[in-house]
Coordinates of C-alpha atoms and ligand atoms in Angstrom, one line a residue:
M1080 CA -37.2 -6.4 -1.6
N1081 CA -38.9 -9.4 -3.1
D1082 CA -41.7 -7.5 -4.7
T1083 CA -41.1 -9.2 -8.0
N1084 CA -41.9 -12.5 -6.4
N1085 CA -45.5 -13.5 -6.9
N1086 CA -45.4 -16.4 -4.5
L1087 CA -44.4 -14.3 -1.5
E1088 CA -45.3 -15.9 1.8
A1089 CA -45.0 -14.6 5.3
K1090 CA -44.0 -16.6 8.3
L1091 CA -44.6 -15.4 11.8
Y1092 CA -42.6 -17.0 14.6
S1093 CA -43.6 -16.6 18.3
K1094 CA -44.0 -18.7 21.4
V1095 CA -47.7 -17.9 22.0
S1096 CA -50.1 -17.7 19.1
P1097 CA -51.1 -14.2 18.0
D1098 CA -54.6 -13.0 18.7
E1099 CA -57.1 -11.8 16.1
K1100 CA -56.2 -8.1 16.6
Q1101 CA -52.5 -8.8 16.2
L1102 CA -53.1 -10.9 13.0
V1103 CA -55.1 -8.0 11.5
R1104 CA -52.2 -5.6 12.3
F1105 CA -49.6 -7.9 10.7
G1106 CA -51.9 -8.2 7.6
R1107 CA -52.0 -4.4 7.4
F1108 CA -48.3 -4.1 7.8
L1109 CA -47.6 -6.6 5.0
K1110 CA -50.0 -4.9 2.7
N1111 CA -48.4 -1.5 3.3
K1112 CA -44.9 -2.9 2.7
Y1113 CA -45.5 -5.1 -0.3
G1114 CA -48.6 -3.5 -1.8
K1115 CA -50.8 -6.7 -1.7
D1116 CA -52.2 -9.3 0.6
I1117 CA -49.7 -11.8 1.6
P1118 CA -50.7 -15.2 3.1
L1119 CA -49.4 -15.4 6.7
E1120 CA -48.5 -18.6 8.5
W1121 CA -47.9 -18.8 12.2
I1122 CA -45.2 -21.1 13.4
S1123 CA -44.8 -21.8 17.0
S1124 CA -41.2 -21.3 18.1
D1125 CA -39.6 -21.3 21.6
A1126 CA -36.7 -19.2 20.2
F1127 CA -38.8 -16.0 20.4
P1128 CA -40.5 -16.0 23.9
G1129 CA -41.1 -12.3 24.3
G1130 CA -42.1 -11.1 20.8
F1131 CA -42.6 -11.8 17.2
R1132 CA -40.4 -12.4 14.2
L1133 CA -41.8 -12.0 10.7
E1134 CA -40.0 -13.4 7.7
V1135 CA -41.1 -12.5 4.2
G1136 CA -38.9 -14.1 1.6
S1137 CA -35.5 -13.0 2.6
D1138 CA -36.7 -9.9 4.6
I1139 CA -36.9 -10.2 8.3
Y1140 CA -38.8 -8.0 10.7
D1141 CA -37.6 -8.6 14.2
W1142 CA -39.9 -7.7 17.1
S1143 CA -38.4 -10.3 19.3
V1144 CA -36.6 -9.5 22.5
G1145 CA -33.2 -10.4 20.9
G1146 CA -33.9 -8.3 17.9
R1147 CA -35.0 -5.3 20.0
F1148 CA -31.9 -5.6 22.1
R1149 CA -29.8 -5.6 18.9
Q1150 CA -31.5 -2.5 17.6
L1151 CA -31.0 -0.8 21.0
R1152 CA -27.4 -1.7 21.0
D1153 CA -26.9 -0.3 17.4
T1154 CA -28.6 3.0 18.6
L1155 CA -26.4 3.2 21.7
V1156 CA -23.2 2.7 19.7
K1157 CA -24.0 5.9 17.8
V1158 CA -24.4 8.0 21.0
P1159 CA -21.7 10.6 21.0
T1160 CA -19.2 10.2 23.8
A1161 CA -18.1 13.8 24.1
N1162 CA -17.1 15.4 27.4
G1163 CA -17.3 12.0 29.2
N1164 CA -20.9 12.8 30.2
I1165 CA -22.2 9.4 29.0
I1166 CA -24.8 8.6 31.6
P1167 CA -27.4 11.4 30.8
L1168 CA -26.9 10.8 27.1
L1169 CA -27.6 7.1 27.6
K1170 CA -30.6 7.8 29.7
E1171 CA -32.0 10.1 27.1
T1172 CA -31.3 7.7 24.3
I1173 CA -33.0 4.8 26.1
S1174 CA -36.1 6.8 27.1
N1175 CA -36.5 8.0 23.5
W1176 CA -35.9 4.7 22.0
T1177 CA -38.7 2.9 20.1
P1178 CA -38.2 -0.4 18.3
E1179 CA -38.5 -0.1 14.6
A1180 CA -39.7 -2.7 12.2
M1181 CA -36.3 -3.2 10.8
A1182 CA -35.9 -5.2 7.6
E1183 CA -32.9 -7.4 7.9
Q1184 CA -31.8 -9.8 5.2
V1185 CA -30.7 -13.2 6.2
G1186 CA -29.3 -15.8 3.8
E1187 CA -28.0 -19.3 4.0
V1188 CA -24.6 -20.8 3.3
T1189 CA -25.0 -23.3 0.4
S1190 CA -21.4 -24.4 0.3
V1191 CA -18.1 -23.5 2.0
G1192 CA -14.5 -24.4 1.5
D1193 CA -11.0 -22.9 0.9
G1194 CA -12.1 -19.7 2.6
I1195 CA -14.9 -19.1 0.1
A1196 CA -18.6 -19.4 1.0
T1197 CA -21.5 -19.5 -1.4
V1198 CA -24.6 -17.8 -0.1
S1199 CA -28.1 -17.8 -1.3
G1200 CA -31.1 -15.7 -0.3
L1201 CA -29.2 -12.3 -0.1
D1202 CA -30.6 -10.7 -3.2
L1203 CA -29.7 -7.2 -2.2
A1204 CA -26.1 -7.7 -1.0
T1205 CA -23.7 -5.5 -3.0
Y1206 CA -20.2 -6.1 -4.3
G1207 CA -17.7 -5.5 -1.5
E1208 CA -20.2 -5.6 1.3
I1209 CA -19.3 -7.3 4.5
L1210 CA -21.4 -10.2 5.6
L1211 CA -21.7 -11.6 9.1
F1212 CA -21.6 -15.4 9.5
A1213 CA -22.2 -17.6 12.5
D1214 CA -19.7 -17.0 15.4
G1215 CA -18.9 -13.5 14.2
V1216 CA -16.9 -14.7 11.2
R1217 CA -16.7 -11.9 8.6
G1218 CA -16.6 -12.2 4.9
M1219 CA -16.7 -9.9 1.9
V1220 CA -19.0 -10.2 -1.2
Q1221 CA -16.7 -10.7 -4.2
D1222 CA -18.9 -12.4 -6.8
I1223 CA -22.5 -11.8 -7.6
R1224 CA -24.3 -14.3 -9.7
V1225 CA -27.9 -14.8 -10.7
D1226 CA -29.2 -16.6 -7.6
E1227 CA -26.3 -16.8 -5.3
I1228 CA -23.2 -14.8 -4.2
G1229 CA -19.6 -15.8 -3.6
C1230 CA -18.1 -14.4 -0.5
V1231 CA -14.5 -14.6 0.8
L1232 CA -14.0 -15.2 4.5
F1233 CA -11.5 -13.2 6.5
N1234 CA -11.3 -15.7 9.4
D1235 CA -11.1 -19.4 9.7
D1236 CA -14.0 -21.0 8.0
E1237 CA -14.4 -23.8 10.5
S1238 CA -17.5 -22.5 12.3
V1239 CA -19.2 -21.7 9.0
T1240 CA -21.0 -24.7 7.7
E1241 CA -23.5 -25.5 5.0
G1242 CA -26.9 -24.3 6.1
S1243 CA -25.7 -21.8 8.6
S1244 CA -27.2 -18.3 8.4
V1245 CA -25.6 -15.1 7.1
R1246 CA -26.6 -11.5 7.8
R1247 CA -26.0 -8.5 5.7
T1248 CA -24.3 -5.5 7.4
G1249 CA -24.8 -2.9 4.8
K1250 CA -21.2 -1.8 5.3
T1251 CA -18.2 -2.2 3.0
A1252 CA -14.8 -3.3 4.3
G1253 CA -13.0 -0.7 6.2
V1254 CA -10.1 -0.2 8.6
P1255 CA -9.6 1.9 11.7
V1256 CA -7.2 4.7 11.0
G1257 CA -5.4 7.4 13.1
E1258 CA -2.1 8.7 14.6
G1259 CA -2.3 5.8 17.1
F1260 CA -1.2 3.4 14.4
L1261 CA 2.3 5.1 14.0
G1262 CA 5.0 2.8 15.3
R1263 CA 2.7 -0.3 15.2
V1264 CA 2.4 -3.5 13.2
V1265 CA -1.2 -4.4 12.3
D1266 CA -2.9 -7.0 10.1
A1267 CA -5.0 -6.2 7.0
L1268 CA -8.0 -5.4 9.1
G1269 CA -6.1 -3.0 11.3
V1270 CA -5.8 -5.3 14.3
P1271 CA -2.5 -5.0 16.1
V1272 CA -0.2 -8.0 15.9
D1273 CA 2.8 -6.7 17.7
G1274 CA 1.6 -7.4 21.2
L1275 CA 1.8 -3.8 22.3
G1276 CA -1.9 -3.5 23.2
D1277 CA -5.0 -1.9 21.7
I1278 CA -4.8 1.0 19.3
E1279 CA -7.1 4.0 19.7
A1280 CA -8.5 4.8 16.3
A1281 CA -9.4 8.3 15.2
G1282 CA -11.8 7.0 12.7
Y1283 CA -12.8 4.3 10.2
M1284 CA -12.1 4.5 6.5
P1285 CA -13.3 2.3 3.7
V1286 CA -10.7 0.0 2.2
E1287 CA -11.8 0.8 -1.3
S1288 CA -12.3 4.4 -2.2
P1289 CA -12.2 6.5 -5.4
A1290 CA -8.9 8.1 -6.3
P1291 CA -8.6 11.9 -6.1
S1292 CA -10.0 13.6 -9.2
I1293 CA -7.9 15.7 -11.6
I1294 CA -9.1 18.9 -10.1
D1295 CA -8.1 17.8 -6.6
R1296 CA -4.6 17.2 -7.7
Q1297 CA -1.6 19.3 -8.4
P1298 CA 1.6 18.5 -10.3
V1299 CA 4.4 16.7 -8.6
D1300 CA 7.1 19.2 -7.8
T1301 CA 8.6 18.4 -4.4
P1302 CA 11.3 15.8 -4.2
L1303 CA 11.0 12.7 -2.0
E1304 CA 14.6 12.1 -1.3
T1305 CA 15.4 8.4 -0.9
G1306 CA 18.9 9.0 0.2
I1307 CA 20.0 6.4 -2.4
F1308 CA 22.6 8.0 -4.6
S1309 CA 21.8 6.2 -7.9
I1310 CA 18.0 6.9 -7.5
D1311 CA 18.1 10.5 -6.3
S1312 CA 20.7 11.5 -9.0
M1313 CA 19.3 9.7 -12.0
F1314 CA 15.7 8.6 -11.3
P1315 CA 14.4 11.1 -8.9
I1316 CA 11.1 10.5 -7.2
G1317 CA 8.6 13.3 -6.4
R1318 CA 6.0 13.4 -3.7
G1319 CA 2.8 12.0 -5.1
Q1320 CA 4.6 9.8 -7.7
R1321 CA 4.3 6.1 -8.2
E1322 CA 7.7 4.5 -8.9
L1323 CA 8.0 0.8 -9.4
I1324 CA 10.9 -1.2 -7.9
I1325 CA 11.2 -4.3 -10.1
G1326 CA 13.7 -7.1 -10.2
D1327 CA 14.4 -10.8 -9.7
R1328 CA 14.3 -12.3 -6.2
Q1329 CA 17.1 -11.3 -3.9
T1330 CA 18.2 -8.3 -5.8
G1331 CA 17.8 -5.7 -3.0
K1332 CA 14.2 -4.5 -3.8
T1333 CA 13.1 -4.5 -0.2
A1334 CA 16.4 -2.9 0.8
I1335 CA 15.8 0.1 -1.4
A1336 CA 12.3 0.6 0.0
V1337 CA 13.5 0.3 3.6
D1338 CA 16.4 2.7 3.0
A1339 CA 14.0 5.2 1.5
M1340 CA 11.8 4.9 4.6
I1341 CA 14.8 5.4 6.9
N1342 CA 15.8 8.5 4.9
Q1343 CA 12.4 10.1 5.9
N1344 CA 13.5 10.4 9.5
D1345 CA 13.8 14.2 9.5
K1346 CA 11.8 14.9 6.4
N1347 CA 8.3 15.1 7.9
C1348 CA 7.0 12.2 5.8
I1349 CA 5.0 9.3 7.3
C1350 CA 5.9 5.8 6.0
I1351 CA 3.6 2.8 5.6
Y1352 CA 5.1 -0.6 4.7
V1353 CA 2.6 -3.1 3.4
A1354 CA 4.0 -6.7 3.5
I1355 CA 2.0 -9.0 1.3
G1356 CA 2.5 -12.8 1.3
Q1357 CA 5.9 -12.6 3.0
K1358 CA 7.4 -14.6 5.8
T1359 CA 6.5 -13.3 9.2
S1360 CA 10.1 -13.5 10.2
S1361 CA 11.1 -11.0 7.4
V1362 CA 8.4 -8.6 8.6
V1363 CA 9.8 -8.8 12.1
Q1364 CA 13.2 -8.1 10.8
I1365 CA 12.0 -5.0 8.9
Q1366 CA 10.3 -3.8 12.0
Q1367 CA 13.5 -4.2 14.0
T1368 CA 15.6 -2.5 11.3
L1369 CA 13.3 0.5 11.2
K1370 CA 13.3 0.7 14.9
K1371 CA 17.1 0.5 15.1
H1372 CA 17.4 3.4 12.7
G1373 CA 14.8 5.5 14.4
A1374 CA 12.2 5.2 11.6
M1375 CA 9.6 3.2 13.3
D1376 CA 7.9 6.0 15.2
H1377 CA 6.8 7.6 11.9
S1378 CA 5.9 4.3 10.3
I1379 CA 3.1 1.8 10.2
I1380 CA 3.6 -1.8 9.1
V1381 CA 0.5 -3.6 7.6
T1382 CA 1.1 -7.3 7.2
A1383 CA -0.8 -10.1 5.6
S1384 CA 1.8 -12.9 5.7
A1385 CA 2.1 -15.9 3.5
S1386 CA 0.2 -18.0 6.1
D1387 CA -2.8 -15.6 6.2
P1388 CA -5.8 -16.4 4.0
A1389 CA -5.8 -15.1 0.5
P1390 CA -8.6 -12.6 1.1
L1391 CA -6.5 -10.8 3.8
Q1392 CA -3.5 -10.7 1.4
Y1393 CA -5.8 -9.3 -1.2
I1394 CA -7.1 -6.4 0.9
A1395 CA -3.9 -5.6 2.7
P1396 CA -2.6 -2.9 0.2
Y1397 CA -6.0 -1.3 0.1
A1398 CA -6.1 -1.2 3.9
G1399 CA -2.6 0.4 3.9
C1400 CA -3.7 2.9 1.3
A1401 CA -6.8 3.8 3.4
M1402 CA -4.4 4.5 6.4
A1403 CA -2.3 6.6 4.1
E1404 CA -5.3 8.6 2.9
Y1405 CA -6.2 9.5 6.4
F1406 CA -2.8 11.3 6.7
M1407 CA -2.9 12.7 3.2
N1408 CA -6.3 14.2 3.8
K1409 CA -4.8 16.0 6.8
G1410 CA -2.2 17.6 4.6
K1411 CA 0.6 15.3 5.4
D1412 CA 3.1 13.6 3.1
V1413 CA 3.1 9.8 3.1
L1414 CA 5.4 7.2 1.5
I1415 CA 3.7 3.8 1.0
V1416 CA 5.6 0.6 0.0
Y1417 CA 3.7 -2.4 -1.4
D1418 CA 6.0 -5.3 -1.0
D1419 CA 5.1 -7.0 -3.3
L1420 CA 2.3 -6.8 -5.9
S1421 CA 3.3 -10.0 -7.6
K1422 CA 2.3 -11.9 -4.5
H1423 CA -0.8 -9.7 -4.3
A1424 CA -1.8 -10.7 -7.8
V1425 CA -1.2 -14.4 -6.9
A1426 CA -3.4 -14.1 -3.9
Y1427 CA -6.1 -12.5 -6.1
R1428 CA -5.7 -15.2 -8.7
A1429 CA -6.2 -17.9 -6.0
L1430 CA -9.3 -16.2 -4.8
S1431 CA -10.7 -15.7 -8.2
L1432 CA -10.2 -19.3 -9.3
L1433 CA -11.9 -20.5 -6.1
L1434 CA -14.8 -18.2 -7.0
D1435 CA -15.0 -19.9 -10.4
R1436 CA -14.0 -16.9 -12.4
S1437 CA -12.7 -17.8 -15.8
P1438 CA -8.9 -17.6 -16.0
G1439 CA -7.2 -15.5 -18.6
R1440 CA -3.6 -14.9 -19.4
E1441 CA -1.2 -16.7 -17.1
A1442 CA -4.4 -17.9 -15.3
Y1443 CA -5.0 -14.5 -13.8
P1444 CA -8.6 -13.2 -13.9
G1445 CA -9.4 -10.6 -16.5
D1446 CA -9.6 -7.7 -14.0
V1447 CA -6.2 -8.1 -12.6
F1448 CA -5.1 -4.9 -14.3
Y1449 CA -7.9 -3.0 -12.7
L1450 CA -6.9 -4.5 -9.4
H1451 CA -3.6 -2.6 -9.4
S1452 CA -4.6 0.5 -11.3
R1453 CA -7.3 1.4 -8.8
L1454 CA -4.8 0.9 -6.0
L1455 CA -2.0 3.0 -7.6
E1456 CA -4.3 5.7 -8.8
R1457 CA -4.9 6.6 -5.2
A1458 CA -1.3 7.9 -4.9
A1459 CA -1.6 11.6 -5.5
R1460 CA -0.4 15.1 -4.6
L1461 CA -3.5 17.0 -3.5
S1462 CA -4.0 20.6 -4.4
D1463 CA -3.3 23.2 -1.8
K1464 CA -7.0 24.0 -1.5
I1465 CA -7.6 20.7 0.1
G1466 CA -4.5 20.6 2.2
G1467 CA -1.7 19.7 -0.2
G1468 CA -1.0 16.3 1.3
S1469 CA 0.5 13.5 -0.8
I1470 CA 0.9 9.7 -1.1
T1471 CA 4.0 8.5 -2.9
A1472 CA 3.7 4.8 -3.8
L1473 CA 6.6 2.5 -4.2
P1474 CA 5.1 -0.8 -5.5
I1475 CA 7.5 -3.7 -5.7
V1476 CA 7.3 -6.4 -8.4
E1477 CA 9.3 -9.6 -8.6
T1478 CA 10.3 -10.8 -12.1
Q1479 CA 11.4 -14.3 -13.1
A1480 CA 14.8 -14.3 -14.8
G1481 CA 14.6 -10.6 -15.5
D1482 CA 11.6 -11.0 -17.7
V1483 CA 9.8 -7.6 -17.6
S1484 CA 7.4 -8.6 -20.4
A1485 CA 5.4 -11.0 -18.2
Y1486 CA 1.8 -10.1 -17.5
I1487 CA 1.9 -8.5 -14.1
P1488 CA 5.2 -6.6 -14.7
T1489 CA 4.0 -5.1 -17.9
N1490 CA 0.7 -4.1 -16.3
I1491 CA 2.3 -2.4 -13.4
I1492 CA 5.0 -0.7 -15.5
S1493 CA 2.2 0.9 -17.5
I1494 CA 0.4 2.1 -14.4
T1495 CA 3.4 3.7 -12.7
D1496 CA 5.4 6.8 -13.4
G1497 CA 8.6 4.9 -13.9
Q1498 CA 10.6 2.0 -12.6
I1499 CA 13.8 1.2 -10.9
F1500 CA 15.1 -1.9 -12.5
L1501 CA 17.3 -4.1 -10.4
E1502 CA 19.5 -6.7 -12.0
S1503 CA 20.8 -10.0 -10.6
D1504 CA 24.1 -9.8 -12.6
L1505 CA 25.0 -6.4 -11.2
F1506 CA 23.9 -7.5 -7.8
F1507 CA 26.2 -10.5 -7.8
A1508 CA 29.1 -8.5 -9.3
G1509 CA 28.9 -6.4 -6.1
Q1510 CA 27.3 -3.4 -7.8
R1511 CA 24.7 -2.7 -5.0
P1512 CA 22.1 -1.2 -5.2
A1513 CA 21.9 -3.1 -8.5
V1514 CA 20.2 -0.4 -10.5
N1515 CA 20.2 -1.0 -14.2
V1516 CA 20.8 2.5 -15.6
G1517 CA 19.6 1.7 -19.1
L1518 CA 16.2 0.2 -18.2
S1519 CA 15.3 2.4 -15.2
V1520 CA 13.3 5.6 -15.8
S1521 CA 11.4 8.2 -13.8
R1522 CA 8.9 10.0 -15.9
V1523 CA 7.8 12.9 -13.6
G1524 CA 10.5 13.0 -11.0
G1525 CA 12.8 15.4 -13.0
D1526 CA 10.5 18.2 -12.1
A1527 CA 10.8 17.4 -8.5
Q1528 CA 14.6 17.3 -8.4
T1529 CA 16.3 20.2 -6.6
K1530 CA 18.1 22.5 -9.0
A1531 CA 21.4 21.6 -7.4
M1532 CA 21.0 17.9 -7.9
K1533 CA 19.8 18.4 -11.5
K1534 CA 22.7 20.5 -12.4
A1535 CA 25.2 18.3 -10.6
A1536 CA 23.9 15.1 -12.1
G1537 CA 24.2 16.6 -15.6
T1538 CA 25.6 14.1 -17.9
L1539 CA 25.9 11.2 -15.5
R1540 CA 23.3 9.0 -17.3
I1541 CA 24.8 9.6 -20.7
D1542 CA 28.3 9.0 -19.4
L1543 CA 27.2 5.7 -17.9
A1544 CA 25.4 4.7 -21.0
Q1545 CA 28.5 5.3 -23.1
Y1546 CA 30.6 3.4 -20.7
R1547 CA 28.3 0.4 -20.9
E1548 CA 28.3 0.4 -24.6
M1549 CA 32.1 0.7 -24.8
E1550 CA 32.5 -2.0 -22.1
V1551 CA 30.6 -4.5 -24.3
F1552 CA 32.4 -3.3 -27.4
T1553 CA 35.9 -3.7 -26.0
Q1554 CA 35.2 -6.9 -24.0
F1555 CA 37.5 -8.9 -26.2
A1556 CA 39.9 -6.3 -27.4
S1557 CA 43.5 -6.9 -26.4
D1558 CA 45.1 -3.5 -26.8
L1559 CA 43.2 -0.3 -26.2
D1560 CA 44.2 3.1 -27.2
D1561 CA 44.7 5.6 -24.3
Q1562 CA 41.6 7.5 -24.9
T1563 CA 39.4 4.4 -24.8
R1564 CA 41.1 3.1 -21.7
E1565 CA 40.7 6.4 -20.0
Q1566 CA 37.0 6.5 -20.7
L1567 CA 36.6 2.9 -19.5
E1568 CA 38.3 3.8 -16.2
Y1569 CA 36.2 6.9 -15.9
G1570 CA 33.0 4.8 -16.3
E1571 CA 34.3 2.2 -13.9
G1572 CA 34.9 4.9 -11.3
L1573 CA 31.4 6.3 -11.7
M1574 CA 29.9 2.8 -11.3
R1575 CA 31.9 2.3 -8.1
M1576 CA 30.9 5.8 -6.9
L1577 CA 27.2 4.7 -7.1
R1578 CA 27.7 1.7 -4.8
Q1579 CA 26.2 2.3 -1.5
K1580 CA 25.9 0.3 1.7
Q1581 CA 22.5 -0.5 3.2
Y1582 CA 21.1 1.8 5.9
H1583 CA 23.4 4.6 4.9
P1584 CA 21.3 7.2 3.1
K1585 CA 23.2 10.0 1.6
T1586 CA 22.4 13.6 2.2
Q1587 CA 21.8 16.2 -0.5
H1588 CA 25.2 17.9 -0.1
E1589 CA 27.0 14.6 -0.1
Q1590 CA 25.4 13.6 -3.4
V1591 CA 25.9 17.0 -5.0
I1592 CA 29.5 17.4 -4.0
T1593 CA 30.4 13.8 -5.1
L1594 CA 28.7 14.4 -8.5
V1595 CA 30.4 17.7 -9.2
M1596 CA 33.7 16.2 -8.3
A1597 CA 33.3 13.0 -10.2
L1598 CA 31.9 14.5 -13.4
A1599 CA 34.8 17.0 -13.5
H1600 CA 37.1 13.9 -13.8
T1601 CA 38.7 14.6 -10.5
M1602 CA 39.0 10.9 -9.8
K1603 CA 41.3 10.3 -12.8
G1604 CA 44.1 8.0 -11.9
I1605 CA 42.5 6.7 -8.7
P1606 CA 42.3 2.9 -8.7
V1607 CA 38.8 1.6 -8.7
D1608 CA 39.2 -0.1 -5.4
D1609 CA 40.2 3.2 -3.7
V1610 CA 37.2 5.2 -5.0
T1611 CA 34.9 4.6 -2.1
E1612 CA 37.5 5.5 0.4
F1613 CA 38.5 8.6 -1.5
I1614 CA 34.9 9.9 -1.7
E1615 CA 34.3 9.2 2.0
G1616 CA 37.4 11.1 2.9
L1617 CA 36.5 14.0 0.6
I1618 CA 33.0 14.3 2.1
T1619 CA 34.3 14.2 5.7
M1620 CA 36.7 17.0 4.7
F1621 CA 34.0 19.1 3.2
E1622 CA 31.8 18.6 6.2
E1623 CA 34.5 19.6 8.6
E1624 CA 36.2 22.4 6.8
H1625 CA 33.6 23.7 4.4
S1626 CA 30.3 23.2 6.3
D1627 CA 29.1 26.5 4.8
I1628 CA 29.0 24.9 1.4
C1629 CA 27.2 21.8 2.7
H1630 CA 24.7 23.9 4.5
K1631 CA 24.1 26.1 1.4
I1632 CA 23.3 23.1 -0.8
D1633 CA 21.0 21.6 1.8
S1634 CA 19.1 24.7 2.6
T1635 CA 18.8 26.4 -0.8
G1636 CA 18.9 23.4 -3.2
I1637 CA 20.8 25.7 -5.6
L1638 CA 24.2 25.1 -7.2
D1639 CA 25.4 28.2 -9.1
D1640 CA 28.5 28.2 -11.3
D1641 CA 30.6 29.9 -8.7
L1642 CA 29.8 27.2 -6.1
R1643 CA 30.4 24.5 -8.6
K1644 CA 33.8 25.9 -9.4
E1645 CA 34.6 26.3 -5.8
I1646 CA 33.7 22.6 -5.1
T1647 CA 35.7 21.5 -8.1
E1648 CA 38.8 23.4 -6.9
I1649 CA 38.6 22.2 -3.4
A1650 CA 38.2 18.6 -4.6
A1651 CA 41.1 18.9 -7.0
K1652 CA 43.3 20.2 -4.2
Y1653 CA 42.3 17.3 -2.0
R1654 CA 43.0 14.9 -4.8
A1655 CA 46.4 16.4 -5.5
E1656 CA 47.4 15.9 -1.9
R1657 CA 46.9 12.2 -2.3
Q1658 CA 49.2 9.8 -4.1
Y1659 CA 47.7 6.9 -6.0
N1660 CA 49.4 4.7 -8.5
Ligands
ATP2882 P1 13.2 -11.0 -2.1 O1 13.0 -11.3 -3.5 O2 13.5 -12.2 -1.3 O3 12.1 -10.1 -1.5 P2 14.7 -8.6 -2.3 O4 14.8 -8.3 -3.8 O5 13.7 -7.8 -1.6 O6 14.5 -10.1 -2.0 P3 16.5 -7.8 -0.2 O7 15.9 -8.7 0.8 O8 16.2 -6.4 -0.1 O9 16.1 -8.3 -1.7 O10 18.1 -8.0 -0.3 C1 18.7 -9.2 -0.5 C2 20.0 -9.3 0.2 O11 20.9 -8.4 -0.3 C3 19.8 -9.0 1.7 O12 20.6 -9.9 2.5 C4 20.4 -7.6 1.8 O13 21.0 -7.4 3.1 C5 21.4 -7.6 0.7 N1 21.5 -6.2 0.2 C6 20.6 -5.4 -0.4 N2 21.0 -4.2 -0.7 C7 22.3 -4.2 -0.4 C8 23.3 -3.2 -0.5 N3 23.1 -2.0 -1.0 N4 24.5 -3.5 0.0 C9 24.8 -4.7 0.5 N5 23.9 -5.7 0.7 C10 22.7 -5.4 0.2
MG2883 MG1 11.9 -8.4 -0.6

């Protein structure tokens, strides 16, 4: 309150002038509130026919009819609606209701433009608080200065003009959450945009909330299978992990995320896809793809497209995270994709520059690191005591010409538990997914890999690293000795084996059998172009004739030496029956 202000004046608005007794009562009220006598001026106003409105500095006490209605409405909103017996409850609430002298802060817009409003007179507004402008436009406090605040607007700023009034709401930004959102496409404020009608929310969660503490967490030890061969075998992801997908534009970043979502169909994992600054048409396409592959009913799409105001793009990932937290707190596993955080950082930069914050490296504001760390820290695996739910985050970052040392990529690499690095050269050479084995890493996922996969993948990474080295080394060599040529062919075969079509996630047994077979050099002598066909045939044969082996791998996740030997023998026999030249 303005108690530091010595020149406090009170203005009383009403249609009819107050009588002596009322003036004495107002004087006493002011003295009680502010601890001293405050000069009171009466101003005749037709706007308050049935009551008084008292303004002291930026505090407002509303005893007018409109104000009392508003208070009554606020009380009624809180009435529980249980059992459908609303009428008696309403009656009771209304008869018990007495108007309060409610302090309400009202400020004034001093300037507005580019989705940013500067407001004066709201001394007590806090960072992140939602403000209500004329015509119901909402905004969020983003910048607090000595005598004014900067506020970003969520809707069109046309109805907000210089001099229009602003009210505090006392609430921070939040989104509705609940099971009703599954299968839906919503905007950054949780409003459906798919034309399928209203969504019944189970609650309301703040967009920004603290990450779970260390005590509330437990180590990552359960795999989150993506169904993508090169990732599950070499850079496994665990539930609760944050794994960055990074690469130039058009290198299949989104494709990896979408495939991982499709692979959760029967894995009891809810998926949330947050589209930031993308074309609406791409989002529609993703929705249709998910639907076609049966993944939409366990997914939510949160979208703030390129045409949405920067503030909406800015809060979209936090809104998606709040929705994920709702499920995590209920003990469920959630996979959330932020596509992509480069565009998110750009939206935040636009917003910060408009708010007059000083630009730092690459013109981003100084707190852009904190922007992403507070988002990604919210991914966690909760301890069993509080339900054991998890949020696995797959943030996506776009690089320029493969430069991972730019500001945003280095920031996010340091916040996440590893990265899948996608490379244009590989992509255009037909090696898709274009995972660069040398630069990709998963720092915690190894613990989460099933024993079978770990054992089967064995030396794959090292073999591939050797192959790459040798490939560079022998690039210009004209005659190779047999051993070198054999090793090159082996490496080439492995690379070909890792190629995978979109929307074709591979099961555990498929990956384990392929790995065991390939690392035992079973494919020796098979021309590279026949590798894919050979593997497909082999897996079909295993599934048809040795379904017990497939089932054993899927259900136990264990690969003992006997099983390994058995698989190798069956594969060798299959290979021997085929002629290649
Ligand atoms: P952007 O930078 O535009 O967001 P991106 O890196 O997300 O691009 P995608 O949109 O996922 O890339 O993929 C680019 C193109 O490559 C798409 O047409 C997609 O169908 C194709 N593609 C991606 N992965 C594969 C794959 N494994 N096999 C074949 N085609 C693929
Ligand atoms: Mg993409």
